[in-house]
Coordinates of C-alpha atoms and ligand atoms in Angstrom, one line a residue:
M1 CA 62.0 78.7 107.0
K2 CA 60.0 80.1 104.1
Y3 CA 59.5 76.8 102.2
F4 CA 58.0 75.1 105.2
S5 CA 56.0 77.9 106.5
L6 CA 54.2 78.5 103.2
L7 CA 52.7 75.0 103.1
P8 CA 49.0 74.9 103.9
A9 CA 48.4 74.3 107.5
F10 CA 46.1 71.3 106.8
A11 CA 48.7 69.5 104.7
C12 CA 50.1 66.2 106.1
V13 CA 53.2 67.8 107.5
A14 CA 55.4 64.8 107.8
R15 CA 54.8 63.7 104.3
V16 CA 54.9 67.1 102.6
T17 CA 57.8 68.7 104.3
A18 CA 60.4 65.9 104.0
F19 CA 63.0 67.0 101.5
P20 CA 63.0 64.3 98.8
S21 CA 66.2 62.2 99.1
Y22 CA 66.7 62.5 95.3
A23 CA 66.1 66.2 94.9
S24 CA 69.1 68.3 94.2
L25 CA 70.5 70.8 96.7
A26 CA 71.7 73.1 94.0
G27 CA 70.7 76.7 94.4
L28 CA 69.5 76.5 97.9
S29 CA 70.4 79.2 100.4
N30 CA 72.7 78.5 103.4
R31 CA 69.7 78.7 105.7
E32 CA 67.8 76.1 103.7
L33 CA 70.8 73.9 103.5
E34 CA 71.2 74.1 107.3
S35 CA 67.7 72.8 107.9
I36 CA 67.7 70.2 105.1
L37 CA 71.1 68.6 105.4
P38 CA 70.5 67.1 108.8
T39 CA 67.4 65.3 107.4
L40 CA 69.4 63.5 104.7
E41 CA 71.5 60.4 105.1
Y42 CA 75.0 60.9 103.7
R43 CA 76.2 58.2 101.4
K44 CA 79.8 58.3 100.4
P45 CA 80.0 58.2 96.6
A46 CA 81.3 54.8 95.3
L47 CA 84.1 54.9 92.7
P48 CA 83.0 55.0 89.1
P49 CA 83.1 51.5 87.5
G50 CA 85.8 50.6 85.0
P51 CA 85.2 49.4 81.4
L52 CA 83.5 46.1 80.6
K53 CA 85.8 43.2 80.0
D54 CA 83.5 41.6 77.4
T55 CA 82.0 44.1 75.1
S56 CA 80.6 41.7 72.5
A57 CA 77.0 41.9 71.4
K58 CA 74.5 39.9 73.5
L59 CA 70.8 39.7 74.3
V60 CA 69.9 42.5 76.8
N61 CA 66.1 42.5 76.5
D62 CA 66.1 39.2 78.4
K63 CA 63.9 37.3 80.8
A64 CA 65.4 38.9 83.8
H65 CA 64.6 42.4 82.5
P66 CA 61.1 42.5 81.2
W67 CA 59.6 45.8 80.1
K68 CA 56.8 46.8 82.5
P69 CA 54.4 49.7 82.3
L70 CA 54.8 52.5 84.7
R71 CA 53.4 52.3 88.2
R72 CA 52.0 55.4 89.9
G73 CA 54.9 57.6 90.9
D74 CA 57.5 56.1 88.6
I75 CA 59.7 58.8 87.1
R76 CA 60.7 59.0 83.5
G77 CA 62.3 61.9 81.7
P78 CA 63.7 63.3 78.5
C79 CA 66.3 60.6 77.9
P80 CA 65.0 57.5 76.1
G81 CA 68.1 55.6 77.0
L82 CA 67.8 56.0 80.7
N83 CA 64.0 55.6 80.5
A84 CA 64.4 52.2 78.9
L85 CA 66.9 51.1 81.5
A86 CA 64.3 51.9 84.2
S87 CA 61.4 50.4 82.4
H88 CA 63.3 47.1 81.9
G89 CA 64.4 47.1 85.6
Y90 CA 68.1 47.6 84.8
L91 CA 67.8 50.8 86.8
P92 CA 65.3 51.0 89.7
R93 CA 61.9 51.1 88.1
N94 CA 61.0 54.2 90.1
G95 CA 63.5 56.2 88.0
I96 CA 65.8 57.2 90.9
A97 CA 69.4 55.8 90.7
T98 CA 72.9 56.3 91.8
P99 CA 75.6 57.4 89.3
V100 CA 77.3 54.1 89.7
Q101 CA 74.1 52.2 88.8
I102 CA 73.7 54.5 85.7
I103 CA 77.3 53.9 84.5
N104 CA 77.1 50.2 85.1
T105 CA 73.9 49.8 83.1
I106 CA 74.6 52.2 80.2
Q107 CA 77.8 50.1 79.7
E108 CA 76.1 46.7 80.2
V109 CA 73.0 47.4 78.1
F110 CA 74.1 49.9 75.5
N111 CA 77.9 49.3 75.5
M112 CA 78.6 53.0 76.0
E113 CA 82.4 53.6 76.2
N114 CA 83.6 53.9 79.8
S115 CA 84.9 57.5 79.8
L116 CA 81.9 59.0 78.1
A117 CA 79.6 57.1 80.4
I118 CA 81.5 58.5 83.4
F119 CA 81.7 62.1 82.0
L120 CA 78.0 62.3 81.1
T121 CA 76.8 60.8 84.3
Y122 CA 78.7 63.0 86.6
A123 CA 78.0 66.1 84.5
A124 CA 74.3 65.3 85.1
H125 CA 74.6 64.3 88.7
L126 CA 76.5 67.4 89.7
V127 CA 73.8 69.7 88.4
D128 CA 70.6 67.7 88.9
G129 CA 71.4 65.0 91.5
N130 CA 71.5 65.0 95.3
L131 CA 75.2 64.9 96.2
I132 CA 74.6 64.0 99.8
T133 CA 72.4 60.9 99.3
D134 CA 74.1 60.1 95.9
L135 CA 70.7 59.8 94.1
L136 CA 69.7 61.2 90.7
S137 CA 66.1 61.3 89.4
I138 CA 66.0 60.6 85.6
G139 CA 63.1 62.9 85.2
R140 CA 60.9 65.3 87.2
K141 CA 62.2 68.0 89.3
T142 CA 60.4 68.3 92.6
P143 CA 57.9 71.1 92.8
L144 CA 58.5 73.2 95.9
T145 CA 55.3 75.0 96.8
G146 CA 55.1 78.7 97.2
R147 CA 58.5 79.9 96.0
D148 CA 59.1 82.5 93.5
P149 CA 61.2 82.0 91.6
P150 CA 61.4 78.3 92.2
P151 CA 64.8 77.0 93.1
I152 CA 66.5 74.4 90.9
V153 CA 65.6 71.1 92.7
G154 CA 67.0 68.7 90.3
G155 CA 66.0 65.7 88.2
L156 CA 67.0 65.5 84.6
N157 CA 63.9 67.6 83.5
T158 CA 65.5 70.7 85.0
H159 CA 66.0 73.1 82.2
A160 CA 69.2 74.7 81.1
V161 CA 71.8 73.0 83.3
F162 CA 71.9 69.7 81.3
E163 CA 68.5 69.4 79.6
G164 CA 68.1 71.9 76.7
D165 CA 66.3 73.0 73.6
A166 CA 65.8 71.5 70.1
S167 CA 65.4 67.9 71.1
M168 CA 64.1 65.6 68.4
T169 CA 61.1 64.2 70.2
R170 CA 60.6 66.5 73.2
G171 CA 59.5 70.2 73.1
D172 CA 61.5 73.2 74.2
D173 CA 61.0 74.1 77.9
F174 CA 59.5 77.4 76.8
F175 CA 56.4 75.6 75.4
G176 CA 55.8 74.0 78.8
N177 CA 56.9 70.4 78.5
N178 CA 60.6 69.5 77.9
H179 CA 60.4 65.9 78.8
N180 CA 57.4 63.9 77.6
F181 CA 57.3 62.2 74.2
N182 CA 55.6 64.6 71.7
A183 CA 53.7 62.8 69.0
T184 CA 53.8 65.8 66.6
L185 CA 57.6 65.9 66.8
F186 CA 57.8 62.1 66.4
D187 CA 55.7 62.5 63.2
Q188 CA 58.4 64.9 61.9
F189 CA 61.1 62.3 62.9
V190 CA 59.3 59.7 60.8
D191 CA 58.8 62.1 57.9
F192 CA 62.6 62.9 57.9
N193 CA 63.3 59.1 58.0
N194 CA 61.2 58.7 55.0
R195 CA 62.6 61.6 53.1
F196 CA 66.3 61.1 53.9
G197 CA 66.8 57.6 55.2
G198 CA 64.5 55.3 53.1
G199 CA 62.3 54.9 56.2
K200 CA 65.2 54.4 58.7
Y201 CA 67.1 56.8 61.0
N202 CA 70.7 57.0 59.9
L203 CA 73.4 59.7 59.9
T204 CA 72.0 61.4 56.8
V205 CA 68.7 61.8 58.6
A206 CA 70.4 62.8 61.8
A207 CA 72.2 65.7 60.1
E208 CA 69.0 67.0 58.4
L209 CA 66.8 66.6 61.5
R210 CA 69.3 68.2 63.9
F211 CA 69.3 71.3 61.6
K212 CA 65.5 71.3 61.2
R213 CA 65.0 71.2 65.0
I214 CA 67.4 74.2 65.4
Q215 CA 65.5 76.1 62.7
D216 CA 62.2 75.2 64.3
S217 CA 63.4 76.6 67.6
I218 CA 64.8 79.8 66.0
A219 CA 61.5 80.4 64.3
T220 CA 59.2 79.7 67.3
N221 CA 61.0 80.0 70.6
P222 CA 61.9 83.5 71.6
R223 CA 64.1 82.1 74.4
F224 CA 65.8 79.5 72.3
S225 CA 69.2 78.8 73.7
F226 CA 71.9 76.8 71.9
V227 CA 75.1 77.3 73.8
S228 CA 77.4 74.9 75.6
P229 CA 76.7 72.4 77.2
R230 CA 73.4 72.0 75.3
Y231 CA 75.2 72.7 72.1
F232 CA 77.3 69.5 72.5
T233 CA 74.6 67.3 73.9
A234 CA 72.2 68.2 71.1
Y235 CA 74.7 66.9 68.5
A236 CA 75.6 63.9 70.6
E237 CA 72.0 62.9 71.2
S238 CA 71.4 63.0 67.4
V239 CA 73.9 60.1 66.9
F240 CA 73.0 58.1 70.0
P241 CA 70.0 56.4 68.4
I242 CA 72.3 55.2 65.6
N243 CA 75.1 54.1 67.9
F244 CA 73.1 52.6 70.8
F245 CA 69.6 51.6 69.6
V246 CA 70.5 49.6 66.5
D247 CA 70.6 45.9 67.2
G248 CA 74.2 44.6 67.6
R249 CA 73.7 41.7 65.2
R250 CA 72.9 44.2 62.4
N251 CA 75.4 46.9 63.2
D252 CA 74.5 48.8 60.0
G253 CA 73.8 52.3 61.4
Q254 CA 70.1 52.2 60.2
L255 CA 67.5 52.3 62.9
D256 CA 64.0 51.1 62.0
M257 CA 60.9 53.0 63.0
D258 CA 59.4 50.4 65.3
A259 CA 62.6 50.2 67.4
A260 CA 62.8 54.1 67.5
Q261 CA 59.2 54.4 68.6
G262 CA 59.7 51.8 71.2
F263 CA 62.6 53.6 72.8
F264 CA 61.4 57.2 72.3
Q265 CA 57.7 56.8 73.2
F266 CA 57.5 53.7 75.4
S267 CA 60.9 53.4 77.0
R268 CA 61.0 49.9 75.5
M269 CA 63.7 47.9 73.8
P270 CA 62.8 45.8 70.7
K271 CA 61.9 42.2 71.3
D272 CA 65.2 40.1 71.6
F273 CA 67.3 43.3 71.5
F274 CA 71.1 42.8 71.3
R275 CA 73.4 45.5 72.5
P276 CA 75.9 47.0 70.0
N277 CA 78.9 44.8 69.2
G278 CA 81.8 46.6 71.0
T279 CA 81.7 50.0 72.8
R280 CA 80.2 53.1 71.2
S281 CA 80.6 56.8 71.9
T282 CA 79.8 59.8 69.8
E283 CA 80.8 58.3 66.4
G284 CA 79.2 60.3 63.6
I285 CA 78.9 63.6 65.5
N286 CA 81.3 65.4 63.1
Q287 CA 79.3 64.3 60.1
V288 CA 76.1 65.6 61.7
F289 CA 77.7 68.9 62.6
L290 CA 79.6 69.5 59.3
A291 CA 76.4 68.9 57.2
H292 CA 75.0 72.2 58.7
P293 CA 77.7 73.8 61.0
V294 CA 75.6 76.0 63.3
Q295 CA 77.7 78.0 65.7
P296 CA 76.6 78.4 69.4
G297 CA 74.1 81.2 70.1
G298 CA 70.4 81.8 70.8
N299 CA 67.4 84.0 70.2
V300 CA 67.5 87.2 72.1
G301 CA 63.9 87.6 73.4
K302 CA 62.0 87.3 70.1
V303 CA 61.7 84.7 67.4
N304 CA 64.1 84.7 64.4
S305 CA 66.8 86.7 66.3
Y306 CA 69.5 84.0 66.5
T307 CA 72.7 85.7 67.7
L308 CA 76.0 84.0 68.0
D309 CA 77.6 83.7 71.4
P310 CA 81.3 83.8 71.1
T311 CA 81.8 83.1 74.8
S312 CA 80.3 79.6 74.4
A313 CA 82.5 76.6 74.0
D314 CA 82.3 75.1 70.5
F315 CA 83.7 72.0 68.8
S316 CA 87.2 73.5 68.7
T317 CA 87.2 74.4 72.4
F318 CA 86.0 71.3 74.3
C319 CA 88.0 72.0 77.4
L320 CA 86.1 75.3 77.7
L321 CA 82.9 73.3 78.0
Y322 CA 84.3 71.5 81.0
E323 CA 85.7 74.7 82.6
N324 CA 82.4 76.6 82.2
V325 CA 80.4 73.7 83.6
V326 CA 82.6 73.7 86.6
N327 CA 83.5 77.4 87.1
K328 CA 80.2 78.9 86.2
T329 CA 77.3 76.4 86.4
I330 CA 78.3 74.2 89.3
K331 CA 80.0 77.0 91.2
G332 CA 76.9 79.2 90.6
L333 CA 74.6 76.5 92.0
Y334 CA 76.9 75.8 95.0
P335 CA 78.7 79.1 95.7
N336 CA 79.8 78.4 99.2
P337 CA 79.6 74.7 100.3
T338 CA 81.0 73.5 103.5
G339 CA 81.5 70.2 105.3
K340 CA 80.1 67.0 103.7
L341 CA 78.6 68.9 100.8
R342 CA 81.9 70.4 99.8
Q343 CA 83.5 67.0 100.2
A344 CA 80.9 65.4 98.0
L345 CA 81.2 68.2 95.4
N346 CA 85.0 67.6 95.2
T347 CA 84.6 63.8 95.0
N348 CA 82.1 64.1 92.2
L349 CA 84.2 66.8 90.4
N350 CA 87.2 64.4 90.5
F351 CA 85.0 61.7 88.9
L352 CA 83.8 64.1 86.2
F353 CA 87.4 64.9 85.4
Q354 CA 88.4 61.2 85.4
G355 CA 85.8 60.8 82.6
L356 CA 87.0 63.8 80.7
E357 CA 90.7 62.7 80.9
G358 CA 89.6 59.4 79.3
L359 CA 88.1 61.3 76.4
N360 CA 91.6 62.6 75.5
F361 CA 91.1 66.2 74.8
G362 CA 94.1 67.0 77.0
C363 CA 92.1 69.3 79.4
E364 CA 93.5 70.4 82.8
Q365 CA 91.5 70.0 86.0
V366 CA 90.0 73.1 87.7
F367 CA 89.4 73.2 91.4
P368 CA 86.6 75.6 92.4
Y369 CA 86.6 74.4 96.0
G370 CA 90.2 73.7 96.7
Q371 CA 92.0 70.4 96.3
D372 CA 91.5 68.3 99.4
Ligands
HEM401 C1 73.9 54.9 76.2 C2 73.2 55.7 77.0 C3 72.3 56.8 76.6 C4 71.5 56.9 75.5 C5 71.3 55.8 74.4 C6 70.9 58.1 75.4 C7 70.0 58.6 74.5 C8 69.5 59.9 74.4 C9 68.8 60.4 73.3 C10 68.6 59.8 71.9 C11 68.4 61.6 73.6 C12 67.7 62.7 72.7 C13 66.2 62.7 72.9 C14 65.5 63.6 71.9 O1 66.2 64.4 71.3 O2 64.3 63.5 71.7 C15 68.8 61.9 75.0 C16 68.5 62.9 75.7 C17 68.9 63.1 77.0 N1 69.7 62.3 77.7 FE1 70.4 60.5 77.2 N2 71.3 58.8 76.5 C18 72.1 58.1 77.2 C19 72.8 58.4 78.4 C20 72.5 59.4 79.1 C21 73.1 59.7 80.4 C22 74.2 58.9 81.1 C23 72.4 60.8 80.9 C24 72.6 61.5 82.2 C25 72.9 60.8 83.3 C26 71.5 61.2 79.9 C27 70.6 62.3 80.0 C28 69.9 62.8 78.9 C29 69.1 64.0 79.0 C30 69.0 65.0 80.2 C31 68.5 64.2 77.8 C32 67.6 65.4 77.4 C33 68.3 66.3 76.5 C34 67.4 67.4 76.2 O3 66.3 67.2 75.7 O4 67.8 68.6 76.4 N3 71.5 60.4 78.9 N4 69.4 60.7 75.4
NAG402 C1 54.2 69.0 70.6 O1 55.0 69.7 69.7 C2 54.2 70.6 68.8 C3 55.2 71.2 67.8 O2 56.2 71.9 68.5 C4 53.5 71.6 69.6 O3 52.7 72.4 68.8 C5 52.5 70.8 70.6 O4 51.9 71.8 71.4 C6 53.3 69.8 71.4 N1 52.3 69.0 72.1 C7 52.3 68.8 73.4 C8 51.3 67.9 74.0 O5 53.1 69.4 74.1
NAG403 C1 70.6 56.8 54.8 O1 69.7 56.1 54.0 C2 69.5 56.7 52.7 C3 68.4 56.0 52.0 O2 68.7 54.6 52.0 C4 70.9 56.5 52.0 O3 70.8 57.1 50.7 C5 72.0 57.2 52.8 O4 73.2 57.0 52.2 C6 72.0 56.6 54.2 N1 73.0 57.3 55.0 C7 73.8 56.6 55.7 C8 74.9 57.5 56.4 O5 73.8 55.4 55.9
NAG404 C1 81.1 41.1 66.8 O1 82.3 41.5 66.2 C2 83.3 40.5 66.1 C3 84.6 41.1 65.4 O2 84.9 42.3 66.0 C4 82.8 39.3 65.3 O3 83.7 38.3 65.3 C5 81.5 38.8 65.9 O4 80.9 37.8 65.1 C6 80.5 39.9 66.1 N1 79.3 39.5 66.7 C7 78.1 39.7 66.3 C8 76.9 39.2 67.1 O5 77.8 40.2 65.2
NAG405 C1 88.2 78.3 85.9 O1 88.8 78.6 87.1 C2 90.2 78.3 87.2 C3 90.6 78.6 88.7 O2 89.9 77.8 89.6 C4 90.9 79.2 86.2 O3 92.3 78.8 86.3 C5 90.4 79.0 84.8 O4 91.0 79.9 84.0 C6 88.9 79.2 84.8 N1 88.4 78.9 83.5 C7 87.4 79.5 83.0 C8 87.0 79.2 81.6 O5 86.7 80.4 83.6

């Protein structure tokens, strides 16, 4: 098989050729799947957890979950929420987790509402995770030597299936690093807090900075893409710091800069951090959108060429987001699955739909691989 044969002959074969248990199988050919699948241990996906019984505010930066610096090999990625969960040992500190671990901890630590937690987690896992081992890397994709073009091998850093452009503190993939904290972008974040939030990040700042990051990308990134699903996650992620990173004893929707820097740069919760008081979801997203209602689109190969894409889902067609993710993205990554892989796809697609149903948009389930 090409991927194995191109490795240098002197490489430590056993170490280098093992397909990582957390790398996604998306986009691999049938021949590649035939040689990789037998090397992976199948783990039947566990059912998604239900809602928390007690959602009151409580100390979550506690003695049992101290922040620790990264060890060599630990994976972090573009999401400051998941990064913090790993750096406090709520998720495995190496940054590789199961969907159930992710749902449990984003509920326990950030009080994310159950349906949104389920929907987001399976949306990411289906495109970036390993559906056979049931593991997802919260960051890097695994480099496969010698392939051109490289296949999508998963991890949340993977561009364009979940991760996307115009993040607040991470650069666009086009510029070479879509996942590390970028100090220049954080300076802009601070500047916007000072100009629009009296030094704090609140919904007024969120609306202005979201628009600014879109304008930045239009003006500098010839390949800027701002269509579904990124279109939705960009607006959602603009309100997450307000909904999830503000201490639950304050609950005032104003995030101070030290707390923001801790999460964004260091994957660290503030000292004595209390989770929000009651569950949170995407509250405030309409306010952010309506302040500057940009429609889905992208640049078309040169800067300042933003062109609307009427085929993209938008805020009035949320079910189309779901159908496109399933019919186009996931089906495109896995055109022809069989056996355990098809079974795992269907199970995870059912979980995704379970989350979507709970969000109450009245969407109908689609079945790209049949219904058994
Ligand atoms: C309560 C839980 C969560 C919080 C507080 C949170 C917070 C955030 C925030 C604030 C960003 C924006 C970063 C920026 O613009 O600089 C972000 C990005 C991201 N989050 Fe999360 N997130 C949460 C859950 C999740 C889950 C469950 C997943 C997937 C399993 C996820 C995956 C991502 C990814 C891939 C990005 C990068 C988006 C991009 O740059 O294109 N997050 N998250
Ligand atoms: C951070 O972002 C700025 C502004 O987009 C960019 O010019 C710079 O190259 C980025 N820095 C790194 C280290 O990627
Ligand atoms: C954000 O902070 C600024 C400055 O204090 C204030 O004028 C604005 O009303 C705040 N916005 C929200 C939504 O709290
Ligand atoms: C959480 O909210 C409840 C009312 O919904 C209130 O009784 C309680 O004091 C709040 N807890 C904190 C820590 O603010
Ligand atoms: C998705 O596929 C289903 C059939 O599996 C079809 O009924 C539905 O119209 C498709 N939706 C989109 C948006 O392609």
